[in-house]
Coordinates of C-alpha atoms in Angstrom, one line a residue:
M1 CA 121.0 -20.1 103.4
A2 CA 123.2 -22.6 105.2
T3 CA 121.8 -25.2 107.5
P4 CA 123.6 -26.9 110.4
K5 CA 125.4 -30.2 109.7
A6 CA 124.5 -31.5 113.1
F7 CA 127.6 -33.3 114.5
L8 CA 129.2 -32.8 117.8
L9 CA 132.9 -32.1 117.9
A10 CA 134.0 -32.8 121.4
T11 CA 136.9 -33.6 123.7
L12 CA 136.6 -35.5 126.9
C13 CA 136.4 -33.6 130.1
C14 CA 137.8 -34.9 133.3
A15 CA 135.6 -35.7 136.3
C16 CA 136.8 -36.1 139.8
F17 CA 135.6 -38.6 142.3
F18 CA 136.7 -39.6 145.8
G19 CA 137.5 -42.6 148.0
A20 CA 136.9 -46.2 146.9
V21 CA 134.8 -45.2 143.9
L22 CA 137.7 -43.2 142.5
A23 CA 140.2 -46.0 143.1
A24 CA 138.0 -48.6 141.4
R25 CA 137.4 -46.4 138.4
E26 CA 141.1 -45.6 138.0
L27 CA 141.9 -49.3 138.1
S28 CA 139.2 -50.0 135.5
D29 CA 140.3 -47.0 133.3
D30 CA 143.9 -47.9 133.5
S31 CA 143.1 -51.5 132.5
D32 CA 141.1 -50.3 129.5
M33 CA 143.7 -47.8 128.6
M34 CA 146.5 -50.4 128.8
A35 CA 144.6 -52.5 126.4
R36 CA 144.2 -49.6 124.0
H37 CA 147.9 -48.8 124.3
K38 CA 148.7 -52.4 123.5
Q39 CA 146.5 -52.3 120.4
W40 CA 148.1 -49.0 119.3
M41 CA 151.6 -50.5 119.8
A42 CA 150.7 -53.5 117.6
K43 CA 149.0 -51.3 114.9
Y44 CA 152.0 -49.0 114.6
S45 CA 154.8 -51.6 115.3
R46 CA 156.0 -49.8 118.4
S47 CA 158.3 -51.4 120.9
Y48 CA 160.3 -50.1 123.9
K49 CA 163.7 -51.1 125.3
D50 CA 162.4 -51.9 128.8
D51 CA 159.4 -51.8 131.1
A52 CA 160.5 -48.4 132.4
E53 CA 160.3 -46.8 129.0
K54 CA 157.0 -48.6 128.2
A55 CA 155.5 -47.2 131.5
Q56 CA 156.7 -43.7 130.6
R57 CA 155.3 -43.9 127.1
F58 CA 152.0 -45.2 128.5
E59 CA 151.7 -42.1 130.7
V60 CA 152.2 -39.9 127.6
F61 CA 149.6 -42.0 125.7
K62 CA 146.8 -41.7 128.3
P63 CA 146.0 -38.0 128.0
T64 CA 146.5 -37.9 124.3
A65 CA 144.2 -40.9 123.7
T66 CA 141.4 -39.1 125.6
K67 CA 141.6 -35.9 123.6
T68 CA 138.4 -36.5 121.6
N69 CA 135.0 -38.0 122.0
K70 CA 132.9 -39.0 119.0
G71 CA 129.5 -37.4 118.4
F72 CA 128.9 -37.4 114.7
N73 CA 125.3 -38.0 113.5
P74 CA 125.5 -39.7 110.1
N75 CA 121.8 -39.5 109.6
A76 CA 121.5 -35.7 109.8
V77 CA 119.8 -34.0 106.9
K78 CA 122.2 -31.8 105.0
L79 CA 121.0 -29.2 102.4
S80 CA 123.3 -27.7 99.8
T81 CA 124.4 -24.1 100.2
G82 CA 126.0 -21.7 97.8
F83 CA 129.7 -22.0 97.0
R84 CA 131.2 -18.7 95.8
Y85 CA 134.4 -20.3 94.5
A86 CA 132.6 -22.8 92.2
N87 CA 133.7 -21.2 89.0
V88 CA 137.3 -20.6 90.0
S89 CA 139.7 -22.5 87.9
T90 CA 142.2 -24.7 89.8
D91 CA 144.8 -23.9 87.2
A92 CA 144.6 -20.3 88.2
L93 CA 145.3 -21.0 91.9
P94 CA 148.7 -20.5 93.5
Q95 CA 150.8 -23.6 93.9
S96 CA 151.1 -23.0 97.6
V97 CA 149.3 -20.9 100.2
D98 CA 150.1 -20.1 103.9
W99 CA 147.8 -17.6 105.5
R100 CA 150.3 -17.2 108.4
T101 CA 152.6 -15.4 106.1
K102 CA 149.8 -13.0 105.1
G103 CA 149.1 -12.2 108.8
A104 CA 145.7 -13.9 108.8
V105 CA 146.3 -16.5 111.5
T106 CA 146.5 -15.8 115.3
P107 CA 149.0 -17.7 117.4
I108 CA 148.2 -21.3 118.4
K109 CA 145.6 -21.6 121.2
D110 CA 144.9 -24.5 123.6
Q111 CA 141.4 -25.7 124.3
G112 CA 142.6 -27.8 127.3
Q113 CA 140.1 -30.4 128.6
C114 CA 137.0 -28.5 127.3
G115 CA 135.3 -30.1 124.3
C116 CA 135.0 -26.9 122.3
C117 CA 137.2 -27.6 119.3
W118 CA 134.2 -26.4 117.2
A119 CA 134.6 -22.9 118.7
F120 CA 138.3 -22.8 118.0
S121 CA 137.8 -23.9 114.5
A122 CA 135.1 -21.4 113.8
V123 CA 137.0 -18.6 115.4
A124 CA 140.1 -19.3 113.4
A125 CA 138.2 -19.1 110.2
V126 CA 136.4 -15.9 111.3
E127 CA 139.7 -14.3 112.4
G128 CA 141.1 -15.1 108.9
I129 CA 138.3 -13.5 106.9
V130 CA 138.2 -10.5 109.1
K131 CA 141.9 -9.9 108.5
I132 CA 141.4 -10.3 104.8
S133 CA 138.5 -7.9 104.7
T134 CA 139.7 -5.3 107.2
R135 CA 143.5 -5.8 107.2
K136 CA 143.2 -6.1 111.0
L137 CA 144.1 -9.4 112.8
I138 CA 142.0 -9.6 115.9
S139 CA 142.2 -12.6 118.4
L140 CA 138.5 -13.3 119.0
S141 CA 136.8 -15.0 122.0
E142 CA 136.1 -18.7 121.9
Q143 CA 134.8 -18.4 125.4
E144 CA 131.9 -16.2 124.3
L145 CA 130.8 -19.0 122.0
V146 CA 131.2 -21.6 124.7
D147 CA 129.2 -19.6 127.2
C148 CA 126.6 -17.9 125.0
D149 CA 126.0 -20.1 121.9
V150 CA 123.4 -22.5 123.3
H151 CA 121.3 -23.1 120.2
G152 CA 121.4 -25.9 117.6
E153 CA 124.1 -28.4 118.2
D154 CA 126.5 -26.2 120.2
Q155 CA 126.8 -27.3 123.9
G156 CA 129.9 -25.6 125.2
C157 CA 132.4 -28.0 126.5
N158 CA 130.2 -30.9 125.5
G159 CA 130.7 -30.3 121.8
G160 CA 129.3 -28.4 118.9
E161 CA 129.4 -27.6 115.2
M162 CA 131.1 -24.9 113.2
D163 CA 128.1 -23.8 111.1
D164 CA 126.0 -23.3 114.2
A165 CA 128.9 -21.1 115.6
F166 CA 128.9 -19.0 112.4
K167 CA 125.1 -18.6 112.7
F168 CA 125.4 -17.4 116.4
I169 CA 128.1 -14.9 115.4
I170 CA 125.8 -13.5 112.7
N171 CA 122.8 -13.3 115.0
N172 CA 124.9 -12.0 117.9
G173 CA 126.3 -9.1 115.8
G174 CA 129.8 -10.5 116.1
L175 CA 132.3 -11.7 118.7
T176 CA 134.3 -9.7 121.2
T177 CA 138.1 -10.0 121.6
E178 CA 139.9 -12.7 123.4
S179 CA 141.3 -10.2 125.9
N180 CA 137.8 -8.8 126.7
Y181 CA 136.3 -12.3 127.2
P182 CA 139.2 -14.6 128.1
Y183 CA 139.2 -18.4 127.7
T184 CA 138.7 -20.5 130.8
A185 CA 138.5 -24.0 129.4
Q186 CA 135.1 -24.6 131.1
D187 CA 131.4 -23.8 130.7
G188 CA 130.5 -20.4 132.2
Q189 CA 127.6 -18.0 132.4
C190 CA 127.1 -15.9 129.3
K191 CA 128.3 -12.3 129.7
A192 CA 125.6 -10.6 127.7
G193 CA 126.3 -7.3 126.1
S194 CA 130.0 -7.9 125.4
N195 CA 131.3 -5.4 122.8
S196 CA 131.6 -6.8 119.3
A197 CA 135.0 -6.6 117.8
A198 CA 134.3 -8.3 114.5
T199 CA 131.4 -10.0 112.7
I200 CA 130.5 -11.9 109.5
K201 CA 127.5 -11.7 107.2
G202 CA 127.1 -15.4 106.3
Y203 CA 128.7 -18.8 105.8
E204 CA 128.9 -21.4 103.1
D205 CA 129.7 -25.1 102.8
V206 CA 132.4 -26.5 100.6
P207 CA 131.1 -29.3 98.3
A208 CA 131.6 -32.5 100.2
N209 CA 134.3 -35.0 99.3
D210 CA 136.0 -32.7 96.8
E211 CA 139.6 -31.6 97.6
A212 CA 139.7 -29.5 94.5
S213 CA 136.8 -27.4 95.8
L214 CA 138.5 -27.2 99.2
M215 CA 141.6 -26.0 97.5
K216 CA 139.6 -23.2 95.8
A217 CA 138.3 -22.1 99.2
V218 CA 141.5 -22.3 101.1
A219 CA 143.3 -20.3 98.4
N220 CA 140.9 -17.4 99.3
Q221 CA 140.5 -17.7 103.0
P222 CA 141.0 -20.0 106.1
V223 CA 138.4 -22.7 106.2
S224 CA 136.9 -24.7 109.1
V225 CA 137.4 -28.5 108.7
A226 CA 136.2 -31.5 110.6
V227 CA 138.5 -34.6 110.9
D228 CA 138.8 -37.9 112.8
G229 CA 140.9 -36.5 115.6
G230 CA 140.4 -39.6 117.6
D231 CA 142.4 -41.7 115.2
M232 CA 145.9 -42.6 116.5
T233 CA 147.5 -41.4 113.3
F234 CA 146.2 -37.9 114.1
Q235 CA 146.6 -38.1 117.9
F236 CA 150.3 -39.0 117.7
Y237 CA 151.3 -36.7 114.9
S238 CA 154.6 -35.0 115.7
G239 CA 155.8 -33.5 112.4
G240 CA 156.2 -33.9 108.7
V241 CA 153.4 -34.6 106.3
M242 CA 150.8 -36.9 107.9
T243 CA 150.3 -40.0 105.6
G244 CA 149.0 -43.5 106.0
S245 CA 145.8 -44.9 107.3
C246 CA 143.4 -42.7 109.1
G247 CA 139.7 -43.0 109.9
T248 CA 136.8 -40.7 108.8
D249 CA 134.7 -40.7 112.0
L250 CA 134.5 -36.9 112.3
D251 CA 134.9 -35.8 115.9
H252 CA 137.3 -32.8 115.9
G253 CA 137.3 -29.3 114.4
I254 CA 140.5 -27.6 113.0
A255 CA 141.2 -24.9 110.4
A256 CA 142.7 -25.3 107.0
I257 CA 145.1 -22.3 106.6
G258 CA 147.0 -23.3 103.5
Y259 CA 148.4 -26.0 101.2
G260 CA 151.7 -26.8 99.5
K261 CA 154.2 -29.5 98.5
S262 CA 157.0 -30.9 100.6
S263 CA 160.6 -31.3 99.4
D264 CA 159.9 -35.0 98.4
G265 CA 156.9 -33.9 96.3
T266 CA 154.1 -34.9 98.7
K267 CA 151.2 -32.5 98.5
Y268 CA 149.8 -31.4 101.8
W269 CA 147.2 -29.3 103.6
L270 CA 148.4 -26.9 106.3
M271 CA 146.1 -27.0 109.3
K272 CA 145.8 -25.1 112.6
N273 CA 144.9 -27.2 115.7
S274 CA 143.9 -26.1 119.1
W275 CA 146.0 -28.5 121.3
G276 CA 148.7 -26.0 122.2
A277 CA 152.1 -25.2 120.7
T278 CA 153.8 -28.4 122.0
W279 CA 151.7 -30.6 119.7
G280 CA 152.6 -31.3 116.1
E281 CA 154.7 -28.7 114.3
N282 CA 154.4 -26.0 117.0
G283 CA 150.7 -26.5 117.1
F284 CA 150.2 -26.8 113.3
L285 CA 150.1 -29.9 111.1
R286 CA 150.4 -30.9 107.5
M287 CA 148.1 -33.6 106.2
E288 CA 148.5 -35.4 102.9
K289 CA 146.5 -33.7 100.1
D290 CA 144.6 -35.3 97.1
I291 CA 144.6 -38.8 98.4
S292 CA 142.7 -41.6 96.6
D293 CA 139.9 -41.5 99.2
K294 CA 137.6 -38.7 98.2
K295 CA 136.8 -38.0 101.9
G296 CA 140.4 -36.8 102.3
M297 CA 142.9 -37.6 105.0
C298 CA 141.1 -38.3 108.2
G299 CA 137.9 -37.1 106.5
L300 CA 139.1 -33.5 106.1
A301 CA 137.1 -33.1 102.8
M302 CA 133.8 -34.3 104.2
Q303 CA 132.3 -31.2 105.8
P304 CA 134.4 -28.0 105.3
S305 CA 132.8 -24.6 105.7
Y306 CA 133.8 -21.0 105.9
P307 CA 132.4 -17.6 107.0
T308 CA 131.6 -14.8 104.5
E309 CA 131.9 -11.1 104.7

């Protein structure tokens, strides 16, 4: 039986203030953000032709730099769970997988300024296994998780954890559809008694820090993955295979929906994010696969998990 991994995957929410308090805070925030922008420019050797372009780029930087808020508990006790793909031979796996081409991935969604990436990650994985099991692709409700899953580490827009979301779905008898319980990007009152459209029977954790095991799982179904989404390498991804330096301070939930190899031979993971279709590659991203760090690019191999039917 799986146990929660107890980390909060959150994005910052915006609070509004008025008068002099607001003005003072904005000045302070801009000063801090300008310092962060300067550090980012130095780290990635960025320069601009004039002050006007720099100011424009700074305005783009601000909302992106506040996408995630860290909440990982490194001291949480983690117990091992079953892994049904343990005996699968990697030699028998396909060289590439893209669950989009198999109709198991819903269109890109946007969590907005609500810190519920955990819900989007879990729902993407559930939508995938339901399609595989029933041959029906159903867009399920993240908002039902945000409003109704108040147990364990899940705290709506203040963060949560995918395994707890899976546990709620099981105990709740499933999730309703997106259309029946639309996303509002804010905490709301639980609408009890929503009709279930799909459910799962259980969930399992992929062995930590093992990209080969993750490959076995992803070859069979979409998988929930935690990454360091606050790292600038991730934040400013715009296309291609993400390579280079990236942290492993887990703070963001996404879904692994495939893997493959680029034209230059770089192996990659195919991921679904929840920051809208204008981010990355139409909302998706490719992250370098099988790197020397066993934790994986941005920590993607540290705590993957998936629902079971």
